[in-house]
Short mmCIF file of C-alpha atoms and ligand atoms in Angstrom, two decimals:
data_model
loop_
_atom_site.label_atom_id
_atom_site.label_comp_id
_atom_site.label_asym_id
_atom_site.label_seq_id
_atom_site.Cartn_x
_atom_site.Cartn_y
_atom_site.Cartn_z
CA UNK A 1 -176.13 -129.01 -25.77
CA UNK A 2 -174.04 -131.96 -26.77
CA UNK A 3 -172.55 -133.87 -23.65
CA UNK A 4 -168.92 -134.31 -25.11
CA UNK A 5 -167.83 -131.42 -26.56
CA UNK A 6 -167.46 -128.78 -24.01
CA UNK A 7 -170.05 -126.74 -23.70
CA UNK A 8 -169.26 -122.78 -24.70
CA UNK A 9 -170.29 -120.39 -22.45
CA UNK A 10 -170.37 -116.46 -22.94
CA UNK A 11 -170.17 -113.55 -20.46
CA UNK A 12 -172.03 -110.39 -20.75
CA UNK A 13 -170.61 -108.80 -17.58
CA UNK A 14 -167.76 -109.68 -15.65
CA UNK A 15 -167.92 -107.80 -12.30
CA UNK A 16 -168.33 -109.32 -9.10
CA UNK A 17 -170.49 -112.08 -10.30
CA UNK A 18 -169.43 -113.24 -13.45
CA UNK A 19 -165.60 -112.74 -12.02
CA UNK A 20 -166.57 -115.08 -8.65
CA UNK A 21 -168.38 -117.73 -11.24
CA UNK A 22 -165.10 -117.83 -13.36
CA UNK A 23 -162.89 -118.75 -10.45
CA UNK A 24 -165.36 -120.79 -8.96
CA UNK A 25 -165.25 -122.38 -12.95
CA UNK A 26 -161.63 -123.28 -12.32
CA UNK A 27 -161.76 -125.05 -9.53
CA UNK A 28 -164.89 -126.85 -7.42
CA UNK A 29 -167.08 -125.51 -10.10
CA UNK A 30 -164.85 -127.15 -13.03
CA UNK A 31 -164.71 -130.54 -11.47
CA UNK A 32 -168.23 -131.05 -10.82
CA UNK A 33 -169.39 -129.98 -14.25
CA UNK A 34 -166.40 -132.59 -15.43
CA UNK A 35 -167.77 -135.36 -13.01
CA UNK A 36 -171.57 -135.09 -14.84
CA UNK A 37 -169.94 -135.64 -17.94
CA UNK A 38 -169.88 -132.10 -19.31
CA UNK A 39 -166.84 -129.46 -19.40
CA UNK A 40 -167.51 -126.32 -20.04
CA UNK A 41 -165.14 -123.59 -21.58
CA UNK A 42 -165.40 -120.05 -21.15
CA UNK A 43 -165.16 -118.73 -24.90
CA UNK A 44 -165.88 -115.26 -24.90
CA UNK A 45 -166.38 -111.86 -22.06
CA UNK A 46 -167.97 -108.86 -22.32
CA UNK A 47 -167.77 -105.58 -20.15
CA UNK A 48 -168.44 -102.30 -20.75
CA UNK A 49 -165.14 -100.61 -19.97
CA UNK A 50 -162.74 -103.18 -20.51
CA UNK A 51 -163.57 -104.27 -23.52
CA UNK A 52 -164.49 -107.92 -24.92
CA UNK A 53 -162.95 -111.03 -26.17
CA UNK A 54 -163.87 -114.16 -27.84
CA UNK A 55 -161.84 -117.70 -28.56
CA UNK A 56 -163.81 -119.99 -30.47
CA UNK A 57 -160.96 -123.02 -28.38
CA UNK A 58 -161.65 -121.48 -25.22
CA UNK A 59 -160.20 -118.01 -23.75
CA UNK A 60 -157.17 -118.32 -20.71
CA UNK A 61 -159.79 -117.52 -18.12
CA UNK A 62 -156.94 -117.19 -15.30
CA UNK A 63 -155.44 -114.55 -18.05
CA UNK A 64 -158.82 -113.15 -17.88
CA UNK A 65 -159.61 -112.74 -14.27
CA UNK A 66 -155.64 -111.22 -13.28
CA UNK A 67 -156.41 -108.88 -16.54
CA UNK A 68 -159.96 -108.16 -15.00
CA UNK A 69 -158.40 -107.96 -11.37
CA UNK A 70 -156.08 -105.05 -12.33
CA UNK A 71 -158.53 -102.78 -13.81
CA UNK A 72 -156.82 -103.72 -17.31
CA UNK A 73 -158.80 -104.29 -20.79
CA UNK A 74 -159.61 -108.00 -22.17
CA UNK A 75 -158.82 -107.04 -25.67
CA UNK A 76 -155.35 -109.14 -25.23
CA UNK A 77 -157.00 -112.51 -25.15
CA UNK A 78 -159.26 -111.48 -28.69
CA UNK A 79 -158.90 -114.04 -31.74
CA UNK A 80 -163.01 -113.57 -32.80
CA UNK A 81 -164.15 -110.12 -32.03
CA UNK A 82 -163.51 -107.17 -32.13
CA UNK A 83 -167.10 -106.58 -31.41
CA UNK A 84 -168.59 -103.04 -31.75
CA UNK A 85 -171.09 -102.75 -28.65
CA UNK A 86 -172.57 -105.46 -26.49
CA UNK A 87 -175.68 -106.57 -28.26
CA UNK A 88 -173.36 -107.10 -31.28
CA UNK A 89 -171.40 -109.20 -29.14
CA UNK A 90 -173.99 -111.43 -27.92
CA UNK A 91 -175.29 -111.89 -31.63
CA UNK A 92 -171.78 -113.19 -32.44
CA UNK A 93 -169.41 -114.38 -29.67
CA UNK A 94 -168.88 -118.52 -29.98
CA UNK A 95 -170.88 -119.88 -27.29
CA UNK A 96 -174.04 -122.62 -26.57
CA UNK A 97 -175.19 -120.89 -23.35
CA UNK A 98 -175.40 -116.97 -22.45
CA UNK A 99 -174.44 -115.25 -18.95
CA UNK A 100 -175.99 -112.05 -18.85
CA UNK A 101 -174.34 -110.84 -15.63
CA UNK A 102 -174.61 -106.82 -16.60
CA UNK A 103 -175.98 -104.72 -13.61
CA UNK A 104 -180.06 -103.62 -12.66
CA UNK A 105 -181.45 -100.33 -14.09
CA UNK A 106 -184.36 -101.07 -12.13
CA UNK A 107 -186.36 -98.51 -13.88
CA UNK A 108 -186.29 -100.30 -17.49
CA UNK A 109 -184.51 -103.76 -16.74
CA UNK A 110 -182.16 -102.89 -19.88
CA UNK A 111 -179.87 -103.37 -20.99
CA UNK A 112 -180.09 -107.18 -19.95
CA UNK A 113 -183.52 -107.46 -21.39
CA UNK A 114 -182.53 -107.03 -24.63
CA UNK A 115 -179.13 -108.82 -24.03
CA UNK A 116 -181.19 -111.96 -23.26
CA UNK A 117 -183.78 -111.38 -26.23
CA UNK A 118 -181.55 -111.70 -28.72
CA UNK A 119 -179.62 -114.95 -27.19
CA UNK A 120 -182.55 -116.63 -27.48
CA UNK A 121 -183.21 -115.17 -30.56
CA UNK A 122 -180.26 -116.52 -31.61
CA UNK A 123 -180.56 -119.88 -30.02
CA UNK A 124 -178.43 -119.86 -27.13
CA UNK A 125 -179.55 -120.96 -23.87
CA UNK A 126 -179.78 -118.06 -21.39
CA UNK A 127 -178.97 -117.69 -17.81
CA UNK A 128 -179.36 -114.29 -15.69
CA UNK A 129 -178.94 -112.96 -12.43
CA UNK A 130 -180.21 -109.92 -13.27
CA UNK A 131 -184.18 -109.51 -12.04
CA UNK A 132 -184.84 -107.38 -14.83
CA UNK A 133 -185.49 -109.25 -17.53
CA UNK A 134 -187.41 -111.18 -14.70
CA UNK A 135 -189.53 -108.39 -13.54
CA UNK A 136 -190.26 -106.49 -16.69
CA UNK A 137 -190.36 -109.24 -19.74
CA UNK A 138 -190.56 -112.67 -18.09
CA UNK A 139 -193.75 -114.00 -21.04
CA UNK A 140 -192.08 -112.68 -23.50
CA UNK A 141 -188.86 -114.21 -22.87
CA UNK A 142 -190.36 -116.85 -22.09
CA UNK A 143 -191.72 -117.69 -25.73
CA UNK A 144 -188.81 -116.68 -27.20
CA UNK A 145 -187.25 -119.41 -25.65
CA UNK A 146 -190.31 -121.85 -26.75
CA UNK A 147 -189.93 -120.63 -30.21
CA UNK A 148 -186.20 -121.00 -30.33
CA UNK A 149 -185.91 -124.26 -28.73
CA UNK A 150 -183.83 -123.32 -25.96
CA UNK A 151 -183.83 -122.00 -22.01
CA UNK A 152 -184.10 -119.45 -20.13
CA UNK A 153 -183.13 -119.65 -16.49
CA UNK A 154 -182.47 -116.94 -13.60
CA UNK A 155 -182.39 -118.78 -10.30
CA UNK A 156 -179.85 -115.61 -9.28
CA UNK A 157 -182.32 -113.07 -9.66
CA UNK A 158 -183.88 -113.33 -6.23
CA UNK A 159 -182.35 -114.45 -2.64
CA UNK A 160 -179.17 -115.32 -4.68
CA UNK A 161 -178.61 -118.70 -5.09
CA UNK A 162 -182.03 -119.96 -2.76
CA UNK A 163 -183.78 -122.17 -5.26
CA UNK A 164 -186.91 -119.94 -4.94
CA UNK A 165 -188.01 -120.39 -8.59
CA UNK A 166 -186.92 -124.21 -8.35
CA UNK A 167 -188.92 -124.81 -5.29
CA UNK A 168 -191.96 -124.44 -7.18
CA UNK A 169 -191.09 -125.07 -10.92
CA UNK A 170 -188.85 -128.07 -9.89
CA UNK A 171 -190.27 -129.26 -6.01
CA UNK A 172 -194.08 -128.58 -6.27
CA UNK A 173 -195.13 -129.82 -9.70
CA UNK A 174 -198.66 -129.24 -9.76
CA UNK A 175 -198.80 -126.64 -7.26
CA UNK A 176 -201.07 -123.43 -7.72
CA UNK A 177 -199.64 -120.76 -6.00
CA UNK A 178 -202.22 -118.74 -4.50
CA UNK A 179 -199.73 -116.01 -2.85
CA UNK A 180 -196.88 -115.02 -1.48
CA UNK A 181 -195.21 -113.11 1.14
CA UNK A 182 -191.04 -111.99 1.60
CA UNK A 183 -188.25 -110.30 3.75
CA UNK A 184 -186.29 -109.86 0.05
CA UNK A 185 -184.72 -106.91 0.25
CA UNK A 186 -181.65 -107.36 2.66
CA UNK A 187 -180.41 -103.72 3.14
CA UNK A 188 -183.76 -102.64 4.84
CA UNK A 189 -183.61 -106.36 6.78
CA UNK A 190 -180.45 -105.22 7.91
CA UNK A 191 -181.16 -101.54 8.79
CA UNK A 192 -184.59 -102.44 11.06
CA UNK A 193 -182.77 -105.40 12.78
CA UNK A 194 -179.64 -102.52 14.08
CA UNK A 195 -182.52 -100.24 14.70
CA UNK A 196 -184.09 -102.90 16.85
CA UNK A 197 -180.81 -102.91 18.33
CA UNK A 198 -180.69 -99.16 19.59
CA UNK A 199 -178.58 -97.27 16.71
CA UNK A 200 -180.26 -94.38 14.46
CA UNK A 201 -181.78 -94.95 10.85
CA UNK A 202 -178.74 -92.83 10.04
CA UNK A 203 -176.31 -94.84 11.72
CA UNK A 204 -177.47 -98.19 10.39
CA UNK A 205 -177.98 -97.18 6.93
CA UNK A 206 -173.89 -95.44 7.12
CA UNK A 207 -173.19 -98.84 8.62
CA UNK A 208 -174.70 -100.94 5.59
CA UNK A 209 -172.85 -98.46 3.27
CA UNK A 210 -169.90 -98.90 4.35
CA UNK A 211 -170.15 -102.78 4.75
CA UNK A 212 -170.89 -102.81 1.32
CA UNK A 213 -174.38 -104.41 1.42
CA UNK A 214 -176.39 -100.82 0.90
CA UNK A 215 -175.82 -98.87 -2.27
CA UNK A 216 -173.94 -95.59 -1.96
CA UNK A 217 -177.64 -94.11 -3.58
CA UNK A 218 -179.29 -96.42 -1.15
CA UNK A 219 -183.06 -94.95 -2.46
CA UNK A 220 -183.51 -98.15 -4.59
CA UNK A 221 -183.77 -100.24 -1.41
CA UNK A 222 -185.25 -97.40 0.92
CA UNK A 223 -188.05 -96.60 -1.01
CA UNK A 224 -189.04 -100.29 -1.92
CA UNK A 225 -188.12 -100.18 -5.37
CA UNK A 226 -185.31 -103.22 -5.21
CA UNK A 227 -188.53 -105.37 -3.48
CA UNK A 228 -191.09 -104.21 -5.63
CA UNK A 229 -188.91 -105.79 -8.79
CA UNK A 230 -187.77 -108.93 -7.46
CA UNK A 231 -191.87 -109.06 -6.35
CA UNK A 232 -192.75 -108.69 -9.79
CA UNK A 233 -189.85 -110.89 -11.15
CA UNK A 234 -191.56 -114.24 -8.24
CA UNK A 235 -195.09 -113.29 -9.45
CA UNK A 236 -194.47 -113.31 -12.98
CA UNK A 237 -192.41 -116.26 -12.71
CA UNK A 238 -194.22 -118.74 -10.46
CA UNK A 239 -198.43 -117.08 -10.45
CA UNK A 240 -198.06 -116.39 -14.25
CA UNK A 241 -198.56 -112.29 -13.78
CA UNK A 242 -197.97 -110.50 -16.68
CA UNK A 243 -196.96 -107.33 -13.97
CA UNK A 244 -194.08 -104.42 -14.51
CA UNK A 245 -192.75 -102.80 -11.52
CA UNK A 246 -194.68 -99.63 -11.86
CA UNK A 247 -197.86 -101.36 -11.29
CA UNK A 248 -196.37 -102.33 -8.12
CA UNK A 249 -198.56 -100.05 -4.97
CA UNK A 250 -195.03 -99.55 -2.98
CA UNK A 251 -194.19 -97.59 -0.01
CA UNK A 252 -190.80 -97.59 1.82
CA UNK A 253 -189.03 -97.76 5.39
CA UNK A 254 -188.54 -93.68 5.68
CA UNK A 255 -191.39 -93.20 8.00
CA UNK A 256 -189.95 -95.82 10.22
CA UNK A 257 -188.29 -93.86 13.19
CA UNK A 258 -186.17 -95.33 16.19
CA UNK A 259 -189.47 -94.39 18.43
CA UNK A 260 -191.88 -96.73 16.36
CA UNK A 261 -189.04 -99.28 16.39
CA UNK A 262 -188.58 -99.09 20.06
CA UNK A 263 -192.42 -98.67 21.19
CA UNK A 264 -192.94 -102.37 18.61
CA UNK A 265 -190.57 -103.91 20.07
CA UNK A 266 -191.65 -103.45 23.52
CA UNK A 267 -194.93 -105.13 22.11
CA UNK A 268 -192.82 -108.26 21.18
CA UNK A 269 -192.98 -107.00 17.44
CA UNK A 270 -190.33 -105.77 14.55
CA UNK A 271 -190.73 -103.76 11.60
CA UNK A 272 -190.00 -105.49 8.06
CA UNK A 273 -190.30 -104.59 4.37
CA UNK A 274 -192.46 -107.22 3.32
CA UNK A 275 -193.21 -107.96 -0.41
CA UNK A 276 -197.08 -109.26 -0.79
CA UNK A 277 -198.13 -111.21 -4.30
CA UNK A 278 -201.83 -112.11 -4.31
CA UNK A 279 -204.01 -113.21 -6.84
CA UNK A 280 -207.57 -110.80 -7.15
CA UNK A 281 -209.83 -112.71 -9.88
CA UNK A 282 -207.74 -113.30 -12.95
CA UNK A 283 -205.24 -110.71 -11.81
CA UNK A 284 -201.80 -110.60 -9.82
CA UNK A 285 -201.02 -107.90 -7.45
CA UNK A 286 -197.97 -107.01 -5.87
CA UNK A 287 -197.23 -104.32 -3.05
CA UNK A 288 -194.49 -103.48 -0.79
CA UNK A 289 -194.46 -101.86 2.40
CA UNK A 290 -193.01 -101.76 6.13
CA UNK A 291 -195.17 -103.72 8.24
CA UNK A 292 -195.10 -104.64 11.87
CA UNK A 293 -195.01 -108.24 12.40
CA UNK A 294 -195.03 -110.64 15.20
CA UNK A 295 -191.87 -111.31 16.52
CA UNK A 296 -192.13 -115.20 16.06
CA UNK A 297 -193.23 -114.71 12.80
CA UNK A 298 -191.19 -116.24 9.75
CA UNK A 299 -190.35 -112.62 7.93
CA UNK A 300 -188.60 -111.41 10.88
CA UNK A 301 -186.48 -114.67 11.54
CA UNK A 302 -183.05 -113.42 13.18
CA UNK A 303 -179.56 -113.92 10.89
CA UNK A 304 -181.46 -114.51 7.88
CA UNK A 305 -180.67 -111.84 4.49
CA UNK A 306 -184.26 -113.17 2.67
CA UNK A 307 -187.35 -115.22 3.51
CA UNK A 308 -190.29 -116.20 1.33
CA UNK A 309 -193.23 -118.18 1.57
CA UNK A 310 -195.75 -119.31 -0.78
CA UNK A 311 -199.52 -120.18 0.01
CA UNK A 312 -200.12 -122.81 -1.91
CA UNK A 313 -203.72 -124.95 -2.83
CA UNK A 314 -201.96 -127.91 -2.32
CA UNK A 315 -198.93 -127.69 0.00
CA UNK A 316 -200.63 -124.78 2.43
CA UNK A 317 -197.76 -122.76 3.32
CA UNK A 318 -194.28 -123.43 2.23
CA UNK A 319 -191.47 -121.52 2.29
CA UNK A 320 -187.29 -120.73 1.90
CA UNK A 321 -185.15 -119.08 3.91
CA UNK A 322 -181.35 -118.21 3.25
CA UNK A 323 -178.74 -116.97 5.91
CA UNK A 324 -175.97 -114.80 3.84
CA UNK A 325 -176.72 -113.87 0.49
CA UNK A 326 -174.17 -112.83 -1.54
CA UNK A 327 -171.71 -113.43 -4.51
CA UNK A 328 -170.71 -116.83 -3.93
CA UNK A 329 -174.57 -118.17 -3.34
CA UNK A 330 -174.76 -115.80 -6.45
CA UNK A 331 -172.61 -117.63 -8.56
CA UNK A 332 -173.84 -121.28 -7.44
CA UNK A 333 -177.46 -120.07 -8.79
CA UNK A 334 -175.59 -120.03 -12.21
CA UNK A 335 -174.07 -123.36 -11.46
CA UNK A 336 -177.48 -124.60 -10.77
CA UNK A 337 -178.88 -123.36 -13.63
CA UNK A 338 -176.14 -124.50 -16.30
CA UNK A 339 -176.50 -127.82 -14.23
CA UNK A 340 -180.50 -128.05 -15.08
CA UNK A 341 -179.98 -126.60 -18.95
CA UNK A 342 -177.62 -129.29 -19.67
CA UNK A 343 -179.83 -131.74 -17.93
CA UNK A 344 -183.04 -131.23 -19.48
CA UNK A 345 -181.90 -128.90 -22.68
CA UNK A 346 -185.57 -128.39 -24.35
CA UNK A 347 -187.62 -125.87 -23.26
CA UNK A 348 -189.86 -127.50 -20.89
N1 NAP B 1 -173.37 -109.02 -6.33
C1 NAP B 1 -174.33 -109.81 -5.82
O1 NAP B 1 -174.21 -110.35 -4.70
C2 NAP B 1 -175.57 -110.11 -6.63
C3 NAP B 1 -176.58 -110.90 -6.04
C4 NAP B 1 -177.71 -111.25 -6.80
C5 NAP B 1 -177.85 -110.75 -8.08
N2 NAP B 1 -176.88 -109.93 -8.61
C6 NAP B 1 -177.08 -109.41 -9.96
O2 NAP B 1 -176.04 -109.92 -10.82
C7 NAP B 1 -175.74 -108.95 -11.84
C8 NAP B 1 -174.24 -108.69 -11.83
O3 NAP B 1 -173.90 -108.14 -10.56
P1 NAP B 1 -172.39 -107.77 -10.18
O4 NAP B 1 -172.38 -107.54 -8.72
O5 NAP B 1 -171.44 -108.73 -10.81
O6 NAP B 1 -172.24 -106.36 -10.96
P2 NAP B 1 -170.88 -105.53 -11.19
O7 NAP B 1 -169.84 -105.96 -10.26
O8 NAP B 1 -171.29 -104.10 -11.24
O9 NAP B 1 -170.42 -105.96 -12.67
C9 NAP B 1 -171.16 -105.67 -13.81
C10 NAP B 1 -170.40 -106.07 -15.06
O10 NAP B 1 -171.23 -105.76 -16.19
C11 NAP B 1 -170.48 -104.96 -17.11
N3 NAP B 1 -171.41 -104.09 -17.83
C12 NAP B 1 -172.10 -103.03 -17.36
N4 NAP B 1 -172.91 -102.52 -18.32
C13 NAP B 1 -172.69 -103.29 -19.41
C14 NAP B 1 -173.20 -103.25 -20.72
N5 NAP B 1 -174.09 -102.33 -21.12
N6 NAP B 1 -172.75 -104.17 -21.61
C15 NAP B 1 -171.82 -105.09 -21.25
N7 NAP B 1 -171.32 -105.19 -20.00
C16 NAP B 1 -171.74 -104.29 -19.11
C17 NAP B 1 -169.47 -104.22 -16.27
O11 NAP B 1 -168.41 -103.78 -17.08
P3 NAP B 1 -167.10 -103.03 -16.48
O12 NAP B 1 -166.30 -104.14 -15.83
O13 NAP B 1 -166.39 -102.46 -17.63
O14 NAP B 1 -167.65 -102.06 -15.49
C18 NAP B 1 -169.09 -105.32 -15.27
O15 NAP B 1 -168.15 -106.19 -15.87
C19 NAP B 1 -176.58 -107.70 -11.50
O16 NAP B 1 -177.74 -107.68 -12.29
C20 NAP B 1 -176.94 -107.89 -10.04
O17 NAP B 1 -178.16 -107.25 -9.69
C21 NAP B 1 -175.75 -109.62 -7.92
#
């Protein structure tokens, strides 16, 4: 990426993330970049609803977001498209670096998977927040990017903008990583902490609805299939697994009733959904299920939306912990991540 010129960037996805990254891009966001020496321009948006729109000289991104903010289409701001779906978009909207902000289908990973593919393909670095592409194609992305001389980062794809992949690719150079174990899945942290605090499953999971943090379908997180992809996404990206979600052994909070919550808690104990990555010979495995953990221990730390820690050869255990999680820590893992590509631009 050359230093002077700003640097293009492209959306795919412009929803709460990419939307909070844009403003974020105008202001505190803008000047920083500016201060290392390298603006960046927004040159082209996708969505899926409200159309696309490219500007080789840069689109009006305040345009953009009041356009975006009022339910209205992007097609206004066009002078390169019109594009005819998505992946056509990414093969041809002006840009140096790729956002692929589109949302989880946590059963396949697409479309982002193959939004990401063909950036690389096409020699732009990527960025994600999206744990699909993570979870389900990490080595082959991977060498894509090898081949095509460029990155691929996703710092945002688990515990939001926590440098979790950082700590050990950036922090711990040398590091095996022998294991790990999480709190990752906020929704269920959420649910067993009101639990512990005397309301029904019912009642906590209605409260985490309507606070916005639990899906309206909240099965994703209830049956452990949000942890058991963001498990696969850390073990693929930091123990080298070559896993997929389905070969994840995964069980869920369901069975947990208000009476086991009450009776382990009276034992100085509190139920989590902990993610487990473990190496067995030359293999990874990954499982997720509620377990009932010490009260002290660092899983079930009070105020915190995700936890992680790593056994290590070297370091024993090490860990990283995050308070709130949400779209603004969201959007500073993309920060990060442009930061690092146009730091150290050659696939490392
Ligand atoms: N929100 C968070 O706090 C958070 C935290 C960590 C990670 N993430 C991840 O970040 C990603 C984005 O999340 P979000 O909250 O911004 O999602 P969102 O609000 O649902 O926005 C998704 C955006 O993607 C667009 N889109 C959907 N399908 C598309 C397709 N096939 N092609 C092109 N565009 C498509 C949507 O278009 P329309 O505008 O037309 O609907 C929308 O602009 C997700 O993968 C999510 O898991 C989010």
């Amino acid at each position: 990426v050359a230093s002077r010129r700003p640097v293009r960037l492209a959306l795919v996805g412009f929803g709460s993330v990419g939307r909070r990254f844009a403003a974020h891009l105008l202001g505190n966001y803008g000047r920083i970049l500016r201060r290392l020496g390298t603006p960046t321009r927004v040159t082209a948006i996708a969505t899926a609803r409200h159309g696309a729109a490219a500007d080789p000289r840069g689109l009006d991104l305040r345009r953009a977001l009041l356009l975006a903010s009022k339910g209205r289409s992007l097609e206004s701001l066009d002078r390169g498209g019109p594009f005819t779906s998505a992946a056509d978009f990414v093969k041809r909207a002006p840009a140096d670096v790729l956002l692929e902000l589109t949302p989880l289908d946590p059963q396949s990973g697409e479309p982002a998977t193959t939004h990401v593919a063909l950036g690389l393909r096409r020699g732009l670095h990527v960025i994600t927040a999206n744990k699909g592409p993570v979870a389900f194609a990490l080595p082959r992305l991977r060498s894509l990017a090898r081949r095509h001389g460029v990155r691929f980062l996703h710092e945002g794809a688990v515990m939001d903008g926590a440098p979790v992949f950082n700590l050990v690719a950036r922090c711990l150079p040398g590091i095996r990583v022998l294991g790990f174990r999480g709190a990752l899945n906020s929704t269920t942290t959420r649910i067993l902490a009101r639990m512990e605090q005397g309301l029904s499953a019912g009642a906590a999971l209605r409260e985490a609805q309507a606070a916005g943090v639990a899906e309206a379908d909240p099965r994703n997180d209830l049956d452990g299939w949000d942890a058991a992809v963001k498990g696969c996404a850390i073990a693929n990206a930091v123990m080298g697994a070559r896993l997929v979600p389905s070969q994840v052994r995964r069980s869920g909070i369901a069975g947990i009733t208000e009476k086991d919550v009450r009776l382990a808690l009276a034992a100085g104990h509190r139920f989590r959904l902990v993610v487990r990555g473990k190496r067995s010979g030359r293999a990874v495995e990954v499982t997720v299920a509620a377990e009932r953990l010490p009260a002290g221990d660092l899983l079930v730390t009070p105020g915190c939306d995700g936890v992680v820690v790593f056994e290590t050869d070297l370091m024993g255990e090490i860990g990283i912990w995050e308070g709130v999680g949400g779209v603004d820590q969201t959007a500073y893992a993309l920060l990060s991540d442009l930061i690092a590509i146009l730091e150290r631009p050659r696939p490392e």
